[in-house]
């Protein structure tokens, strides 16, 4: 008899999970609170662009290699960071990979639509405008979910398994908590974000007004601007700062002057009229981290994945990649252990999810401040030289392990990086000691010549 699974949330992770379970032969139903996003004016959608890297690509290919190729043909590769200075006249490229690797920019809503198009080709049943109001029977063999439809009617469904992929403010997680002991932490970060945009260039030769193959960063210590390219030549721009910075800008004039002073080249690229519109009409988004444990209920019939289990800040570009990896890890456990997969998922995934949430938070400091530090750049250079010499064996930089080596677990990557950091620190001490001794010797020679 075919087993059934109900998936709550038709965002990126929910869609991939639905496709994955369908590939395994499950009868899949997918539920979404909102209407079909393909019917919604994209101008009304908010999104920080996604950077698809190796873990996300591996998961897509694991589910369906042909589907992955169809989706990934729309990405724009970014081979490094482009650092913009405070004068707006100088830019510095900092490569991501040791051997030309890159991460890939794609619009979140566009990727969601691509996955929904793939779902339309399958046997998956999709229910839009279904608000989850109750989960029952988790201690039994057939969990029940109850929804309120857009017509204010109740709709009840029974499944063998349930998957919650309904985001950081997960209603499914809330319902699970009622019937089990679940640890949960929710921390709002003192950081707001404001979405902006650089329009396509009017230049006939290229639709991009700045280099399309870099993630552009304007680092200013406690605040920053980033820009990621889109297929049409535009860039999705996001301004991050503590709430206090934004709250000090009382009016349009102060806001414009702030941008003109701190991001002069971006000011011209975005345009004064667009900045005025953003100040008055674009919402200020909040950033928070959510961590839970365990991710499954005691019966092993329900599970949380993606942001519902581990919402993280976007500063390592791993939120979606990690959520997609959740799907791959879960499916591999289903293949190996069948009905015990949900119970085994929690202990097997815990250390990795805690690790990447911390890395994501720590990386804000790197992006906003350290990328212009001479000491940081020296360490990165030595790290890269050793990585190239090792060619992916005895020495691998942390960024490479996280973004380009999905075969290395997040927790193993950080443990390895700690060992390598001790070596780098020793090299730095030797470098500075050597420089001091050489300077002292030169001074002695000069005095006695």
Coordinates of C-alpha atoms in Angstrom, one line a residue:
X1 CA 0.0 0.0 0.0
X2 CA 1.4 3.5 -0.9
X3 CA 2.3 5.6 2.0
X4 CA 1.1 9.1 2.3
X5 CA 2.8 12.3 3.4
X6 CA 1.4 15.8 4.0
X7 CA 3.9 18.7 3.6
X8 CA 3.0 22.0 5.2
X9 CA 4.5 25.0 3.4
X10 CA 5.1 25.4 -0.4
X11 CA 8.2 27.5 -0.1
X12 CA 11.5 26.4 -1.5
X13 CA 12.2 23.6 1.0
X14 CA 8.6 22.4 1.1
X15 CA 8.5 22.2 -2.7
X16 CA 11.8 20.2 -2.9
X17 CA 10.6 17.9 -0.1
X18 CA 7.4 17.2 -2.0
X19 CA 9.3 16.4 -5.2
X20 CA 11.7 14.2 -3.2
X21 CA 9.0 12.2 -1.5
X22 CA 7.1 11.8 -4.8
X23 CA 10.3 10.4 -6.4
X24 CA 10.5 7.8 -3.6
X25 CA 6.9 6.6 -4.4
X26 CA 5.0 8.4 -1.7
X27 CA 1.6 9.9 -2.3
X28 CA 2.2 13.6 -1.6
X29 CA -0.1 16.5 -0.6
X30 CA 1.4 20.0 -0.3
X31 CA -0.4 22.7 1.6
X32 CA 0.2 26.5 1.5
X33 CA -1.2 29.3 3.5
X34 CA -1.0 31.8 0.7
X35 CA -2.2 31.8 -2.9
X36 CA -0.1 30.4 -5.7
X37 CA 2.9 32.8 -5.9
X38 CA 2.8 32.6 -9.7
X39 CA -0.4 34.6 -9.6
X40 CA 1.0 37.3 -7.4
X41 CA 2.6 40.5 -8.8
X42 CA 6.4 40.0 -8.1
X43 CA 6.6 43.7 -7.3
X44 CA 4.7 42.9 -4.1
X45 CA 7.1 40.2 -3.0
X46 CA 10.1 40.8 -0.7
X47 CA 13.2 38.7 -1.1
X48 CA 16.9 38.7 -0.3
X49 CA 18.4 37.1 -3.3
X50 CA 19.7 33.6 -2.8
X51 CA 23.2 32.3 -3.4
X52 CA 22.9 28.7 -4.5
X53 CA 26.1 26.7 -3.6
X54 CA 27.2 23.1 -3.6
X55 CA 24.9 21.8 -0.9
X56 CA 21.8 23.2 -2.5
X57 CA 22.9 21.9 -6.0
X58 CA 23.7 18.4 -4.6
X59 CA 20.2 18.2 -3.1
X60 CA 18.5 19.4 -6.3
X61 CA 20.5 16.8 -8.3
X62 CA 19.8 14.1 -5.7
X63 CA 16.0 14.6 -6.2
X64 CA 16.1 14.9 -10.0
X65 CA 19.2 15.7 -12.0
X66 CA 17.2 16.8 -15.1
X67 CA 15.0 19.1 -12.9
X68 CA 18.2 20.5 -11.4
X69 CA 19.6 21.4 -14.8
X70 CA 16.4 23.1 -15.8
X71 CA 16.4 25.2 -12.6
X72 CA 20.1 26.0 -12.5
X73 CA 20.3 27.3 -16.1
X74 CA 18.8 30.6 -14.6
X75 CA 21.5 31.2 -12.1
X76 CA 24.3 33.8 -12.4
X77 CA 27.7 32.6 -11.1
X78 CA 29.5 34.9 -8.7
X79 CA 33.2 34.1 -8.3
X80 CA 34.0 36.4 -5.4
X81 CA 33.2 39.5 -3.3
X82 CA 33.6 43.0 -4.8
X83 CA 34.5 45.4 -2.0
X84 CA 33.5 49.0 -2.6
X85 CA 35.4 51.7 -0.7
X86 CA 34.0 54.7 1.1
X87 CA 34.9 57.1 -1.8
X88 CA 32.9 55.2 -4.4
X89 CA 36.0 55.1 -6.7
X90 CA 37.8 51.9 -5.8
X91 CA 36.8 48.3 -5.9
X92 CA 38.6 45.2 -4.7
X93 CA 37.8 41.6 -5.8
X94 CA 38.2 38.9 -3.2
X95 CA 37.8 35.5 -4.9
X96 CA 35.7 32.8 -3.2
X97 CA 37.2 29.6 -4.6
X98 CA 40.7 28.2 -4.9
X99 CA 40.2 27.0 -8.4
X100 CA 37.6 29.3 -9.9
X101 CA 34.6 28.0 -8.0
X102 CA 31.6 30.3 -7.5
X103 CA 28.3 30.6 -5.8
X104 CA 25.2 31.3 -7.9
X105 CA 22.7 34.2 -7.6
X106 CA 19.0 33.6 -8.2
X107 CA 15.8 35.4 -7.2
X108 CA 14.0 33.6 -4.4
X109 CA 10.5 34.0 -5.8
X110 CA 11.7 33.0 -9.3
X111 CA 13.2 29.8 -7.9
X112 CA 10.0 29.1 -6.0
X113 CA 8.1 29.4 -9.2
X114 CA 10.5 27.0 -11.0
X115 CA 9.9 24.4 -8.3
X116 CA 6.2 24.8 -8.4
X117 CA 6.3 24.4 -12.2
X118 CA 8.1 21.1 -11.6
X119 CA 5.4 20.1 -9.1
X120 CA 2.7 20.8 -11.7
X121 CA 4.3 18.0 -13.9
X122 CA 4.1 15.5 -11.1
X123 CA 1.3 13.6 -9.2
X124 CA 1.6 15.9 -6.2
X125 CA -1.6 17.5 -5.0
X126 CA -1.3 21.1 -4.1
X127 CA -3.7 23.0 -1.8
X128 CA -3.4 26.8 -1.7
X129 CA -5.1 29.1 0.8
X130 CA -5.1 26.4 3.4
X131 CA -4.4 27.7 6.9
X132 CA -3.3 25.1 9.4
X133 CA -5.3 25.2 12.6
X134 CA -4.8 21.8 14.2
X135 CA -2.5 18.7 14.2
X136 CA -3.8 15.6 16.0
X137 CA -3.1 12.0 16.4
X138 CA 0.7 12.3 16.4
X139 CA 0.9 9.5 19.0
X140 CA -1.0 7.2 16.8
X141 CA -0.3 5.6 13.4
X142 CA -2.2 8.2 11.3
X143 CA -1.7 11.9 12.1
X144 CA -4.5 14.2 11.2
X145 CA -4.2 17.8 10.0
X146 CA -7.1 20.3 10.0
X147 CA -7.1 23.5 7.8
X148 CA -9.3 26.5 7.4
X149 CA -9.8 27.2 3.7
X150 CA -10.3 30.6 2.0
X151 CA -14.0 30.0 2.2
X152 CA -13.8 29.6 6.0
X153 CA -14.5 25.9 5.8
X154 CA -12.7 23.1 7.6
X155 CA -10.7 20.6 5.7
X156 CA -9.4 17.5 7.4
X157 CA -6.7 15.1 6.1
X158 CA -5.1 11.9 7.4
X159 CA -1.5 11.0 6.5
X160 CA 1.1 8.4 7.4
X161 CA 3.7 11.1 7.8
X162 CA 3.8 14.9 8.2
X163 CA 6.6 17.4 7.3
X164 CA 6.6 21.0 8.5
X165 CA 8.4 23.3 6.2
X166 CA 6.4 26.4 6.8
X167 CA 9.2 28.8 7.8
X168 CA 10.5 30.6 10.8
X169 CA 7.1 31.4 12.2
X170 CA 6.0 27.8 11.7
X171 CA 2.4 27.0 12.7
X172 CA 3.2 23.4 12.3
X173 CA 6.0 23.7 14.9
X174 CA 3.6 25.4 17.3
X175 CA 1.1 22.5 16.9
X176 CA 3.9 19.9 17.4
X177 CA 5.0 21.5 20.7
X178 CA 1.5 20.9 22.2
X179 CA 2.1 17.1 22.2
X180 CA 5.8 16.8 23.0
X181 CA 8.8 18.2 24.9
X182 CA 10.5 20.4 22.3
X183 CA 13.3 22.8 23.1
X184 CA 13.1 26.0 21.2
X185 CA 15.0 29.3 21.1
X186 CA 14.0 32.4 19.2
X187 CA 16.3 35.3 19.1
X188 CA 15.7 38.6 17.3
X189 CA 19.0 40.0 16.1
X190 CA 19.6 43.8 16.5
X191 CA 19.6 44.2 12.8
X192 CA 17.1 45.4 10.2
X193 CA 17.2 45.1 6.5
X194 CA 15.8 47.3 3.8
X195 CA 15.5 46.0 0.2
X196 CA 16.5 48.3 -2.7
X197 CA 17.4 47.7 -6.3
X198 CA 19.9 48.8 -9.0
X199 CA 18.0 48.9 -12.4
X200 CA 19.4 47.3 -15.6
X201 CA 21.9 49.4 -17.4
X202 CA 20.8 51.3 -20.5
X203 CA 24.2 50.5 -22.1
X204 CA 23.7 48.5 -25.3
X205 CA 26.8 46.2 -24.6
X206 CA 25.7 44.9 -21.2
X207 CA 22.5 45.1 -19.1
X208 CA 24.7 45.1 -15.9
X209 CA 25.9 48.4 -14.6
X210 CA 28.5 46.7 -12.3
X211 CA 30.3 43.4 -12.5
X212 CA 27.7 40.6 -12.7
X213 CA 30.0 37.9 -11.5
X214 CA 30.6 39.2 -8.0
X215 CA 28.6 39.7 -4.8
X216 CA 29.0 43.4 -4.2
X217 CA 29.6 44.6 -0.6
X218 CA 29.9 48.1 0.8
X219 CA 31.3 47.3 4.3
X220 CA 31.0 50.0 6.8
X221 CA 31.7 48.3 10.2
X222 CA 28.3 48.2 11.9
X223 CA 26.3 48.5 8.7
X224 CA 26.6 47.4 5.1
X225 CA 25.1 47.2 1.7
X226 CA 25.1 44.1 -0.5
X227 CA 24.0 43.6 -4.1
X228 CA 23.4 40.4 -6.1
X229 CA 22.7 40.2 -9.8
X230 CA 19.5 39.1 -11.6
X231 CA 19.1 37.7 -15.1
X232 CA 17.6 40.9 -16.5
X233 CA 20.6 43.0 -15.5
X234 CA 19.2 44.4 -12.3
X235 CA 20.7 43.9 -8.9
X236 CA 18.8 43.1 -5.7
X237 CA 20.3 45.4 -3.1
X238 CA 19.9 45.0 0.7
X239 CA 20.9 47.5 3.4
X240 CA 21.7 45.9 6.8
X241 CA 22.1 47.9 10.0
X242 CA 21.3 48.0 13.7
X243 CA 17.8 49.3 14.2
X244 CA 19.3 52.4 15.9
X245 CA 21.0 53.5 12.7
X246 CA 17.8 53.5 10.7
X247 CA 15.8 55.1 13.5
X248 CA 18.2 58.1 13.6
X249 CA 17.3 58.9 10.0
X250 CA 14.1 60.9 10.8
X251 CA 13.2 62.1 7.3
X252 CA 13.8 61.7 3.6
X253 CA 16.6 64.3 3.5
X254 CA 18.6 62.6 6.3
X255 CA 18.2 59.2 4.6
X256 CA 19.4 60.4 1.3
X257 CA 22.4 62.2 2.8
X258 CA 23.3 59.1 4.8
X259 CA 23.4 57.0 1.6
X260 CA 25.2 59.7 -0.4
X261 CA 27.9 59.9 2.3
X262 CA 28.4 56.2 3.0
X263 CA 27.7 54.6 -0.4
X264 CA 28.3 57.3 -3.0
X265 CA 28.6 55.0 -6.0
X266 CA 25.6 52.9 -4.9
X267 CA 23.6 56.1 -4.4
X268 CA 24.1 56.9 -8.1
X269 CA 23.4 53.3 -9.2
X270 CA 20.2 53.0 -7.3
X271 CA 19.0 56.5 -8.1
X272 CA 17.7 59.3 -5.8
X273 CA 14.0 58.7 -6.8
X274 CA 14.3 55.0 -6.0
X275 CA 15.8 55.8 -2.6
X276 CA 13.1 58.2 -1.8
X277 CA 10.4 55.6 -2.7
X278 CA 12.2 53.0 -0.6
X279 CA 12.3 55.3 2.4
X280 CA 8.6 56.0 2.3
X281 CA 7.2 52.7 1.1
X282 CA 9.6 49.7 1.6
X283 CA 9.2 47.8 4.9
X284 CA 12.1 47.3 7.3
X285 CA 12.6 43.6 7.8
X286 CA 13.6 41.9 11.1
X287 CA 16.2 39.2 11.3
X288 CA 15.9 36.4 13.8
X289 CA 17.4 33.0 14.5
X290 CA 15.3 30.0 15.5
X291 CA 16.7 26.7 16.8
X292 CA 14.7 23.7 18.0
X293 CA 15.4 20.2 19.2
X294 CA 14.3 17.5 18.5
X295 CA 13.1 18.0 15.0
X296 CA 10.7 15.0 15.1
X297 CA 7.9 14.0 17.3
X298 CA 8.2 10.9 19.6
X299 CA 6.1 8.7 17.3
X300 CA 8.4 9.4 14.4
X301 CA 5.5 10.5 12.2
X302 CA 6.2 14.2 12.0
X303 CA 9.3 16.3 11.4
X304 CA 10.5 19.9 11.0
X305 CA 12.9 20.9 8.2
X306 CA 14.2 24.2 6.8
X307 CA 13.5 27.5 8.5
X308 CA 10.8 25.8 10.7
X309 CA 13.7 23.9 12.4
X310 CA 16.6 26.3 12.0
X311 CA 16.0 29.8 10.8
X312 CA 19.3 31.6 10.4
X313 CA 20.5 35.1 9.4
X314 CA 21.5 35.3 5.7
X315 CA 25.2 36.2 6.1
X316 CA 26.7 32.9 5.1
X317 CA 24.3 32.3 2.2
X318 CA 23.4 28.9 3.6
X319 CA 19.8 29.2 4.7
X320 CA 18.2 27.7 1.5
X321 CA 21.3 25.5 0.9
X322 CA 21.0 24.1 4.4
X323 CA 17.2 23.6 4.0
X324 CA 17.8 21.7 0.7
X325 CA 20.4 19.6 2.4
X326 CA 17.9 18.7 5.1
X327 CA 15.8 17.2 2.3
X328 CA 18.7 15.1 0.9
X329 CA 19.8 13.9 4.4
X330 CA 16.2 12.9 5.3
X331 CA 15.7 11.1 2.0
X332 CA 19.0 9.1 2.4
X333 CA 17.7 8.1 5.9
X334 CA 14.4 7.0 4.3
X335 CA 16.3 4.8 1.9
X336 CA 18.4 3.2 4.6
X337 CA 16.0 3.0 7.5
X338 CA 12.5 3.3 6.2
X339 CA 10.0 4.1 9.0
X340 CA 12.8 4.9 11.5
X341 CA 14.1 7.8 9.3
X342 CA 12.4 10.6 11.2
X343 CA 13.6 9.5 14.6
X344 CA 17.2 9.1 13.3
X345 CA 17.2 12.5 11.6
X346 CA 17.3 14.6 14.8
X347 CA 20.5 13.2 16.3
X348 CA 22.2 12.9 13.0
X349 CA 21.6 16.5 12.0
X350 CA 21.8 18.4 15.4
X351 CA 25.5 19.3 15.5
X352 CA 25.5 20.5 11.9
X353 CA 22.5 22.7 12.2
X354 CA 23.7 24.4 15.4
X355 CA 27.1 24.9 13.7
X356 CA 25.7 26.7 10.6
X357 CA 23.4 28.9 12.6
X358 CA 26.4 30.2 14.6
X359 CA 28.5 30.6 11.5
X360 CA 25.8 32.6 9.8
X361 CA 25.6 35.0 12.7
X362 CA 29.4 35.3 13.0
X363 CA 29.9 36.0 9.3
X364 CA 28.1 39.4 9.5
X365 CA 31.2 40.8 11.3
X366 CA 33.4 39.3 8.5
X367 CA 31.3 40.9 5.7
X368 CA 30.8 44.3 7.4
X369 CA 34.3 44.8 8.9
X370 CA 37.0 42.1 8.5
X371 CA 37.0 42.2 4.7
X372 CA 38.9 45.5 4.8
X373 CA 41.3 44.4 7.6
X374 CA 45.0 43.9 6.5
X375 CA 45.4 41.2 9.1
X376 CA 42.3 39.3 7.8
X377 CA 43.5 39.7 4.2
X378 CA 46.9 38.4 5.0
X379 CA 45.4 35.4 6.8
X380 CA 43.1 34.7 3.8
X381 CA 46.0 34.9 1.4
X382 CA 48.1 32.3 3.4
X383 CA 44.9 30.2 3.8
X384 CA 44.4 30.3 0.1
X385 CA 48.1 29.4 -0.7
X386 CA 48.0 26.4 1.5
X387 CA 44.6 25.3 0.1
X388 CA 46.0 25.5 -3.4
X389 CA 49.1 23.5 -2.5
X390 CA 46.9 20.8 -0.8
X391 CA 44.5 20.8 -3.7
X392 CA 41.6 19.8 -1.5
X393 CA 43.4 17.3 0.7
X394 CA 45.3 18.2 3.9
X395 CA 44.3 21.8 3.9
X396 CA 40.9 23.3 2.9
X397 CA 39.8 26.9 3.8
X398 CA 36.5 27.1 5.8
X399 CA 34.6 29.0 3.1
X400 CA 35.5 26.3 0.6
X401 CA 34.3 23.5 3.0
X402 CA 31.0 25.3 3.6
X403 CA 30.2 26.5 0.1
X404 CA 31.9 24.1 -2.3
X405 CA 32.3 20.8 -0.4
X406 CA 28.9 19.5 0.5
X407 CA 30.5 16.1 1.2
X408 CA 31.9 17.7 4.4
X409 CA 29.5 18.2 7.3
X410 CA 29.2 21.7 8.7
X411 CA 30.4 20.6 12.2
X412 CA 33.3 18.7 10.7
X413 CA 34.3 21.7 8.6
X414 CA 34.4 24.0 11.7
X415 CA 36.4 21.4 13.7
X416 CA 38.9 21.2 10.9
X417 CA 39.1 25.0 10.6
X418 CA 39.9 25.3 14.3
X419 CA 42.9 23.1 13.8
X420 CA 44.0 25.0 10.7
X421 CA 43.5 28.4 12.6
X422 CA 46.1 27.3 15.2
X423 CA 48.6 26.7 12.4
X424 CA 47.7 30.0 10.7
X425 CA 48.3 31.8 13.9
X426 CA 51.7 30.3 14.3
X427 CA 52.5 31.3 10.7
X428 CA 51.4 34.9 11.4
X429 CA 53.5 35.1 14.6
X430 CA 56.5 33.8 12.6
X431 CA 55.8 36.3 9.8
X432 CA 55.6 39.3 12.1
X433 CA 58.5 38.2 14.2
X434 CA 60.6 37.8 11.0
X435 CA 59.5 41.2 9.9
X436 CA 60.6 42.8 13.2
X437 CA 63.9 41.0 13.2
X438 CA 64.6 42.0 9.6
X439 CA 63.7 45.7 10.4
X440 CA 66.0 45.6 13.5
X441 CA 68.8 44.2 11.4
X442 CA 68.3 46.8 8.7
X443 CA 68.3 49.6 11.3
X444 CA 71.5 48.2 12.9
X445 CA 73.2 48.1 9.5
X446 CA 72.1 51.6 8.7
X447 CA 73.4 53.0 12.0
X448 CA 76.8 51.3 11.6
X449 CA 77.4 51.7 7.9

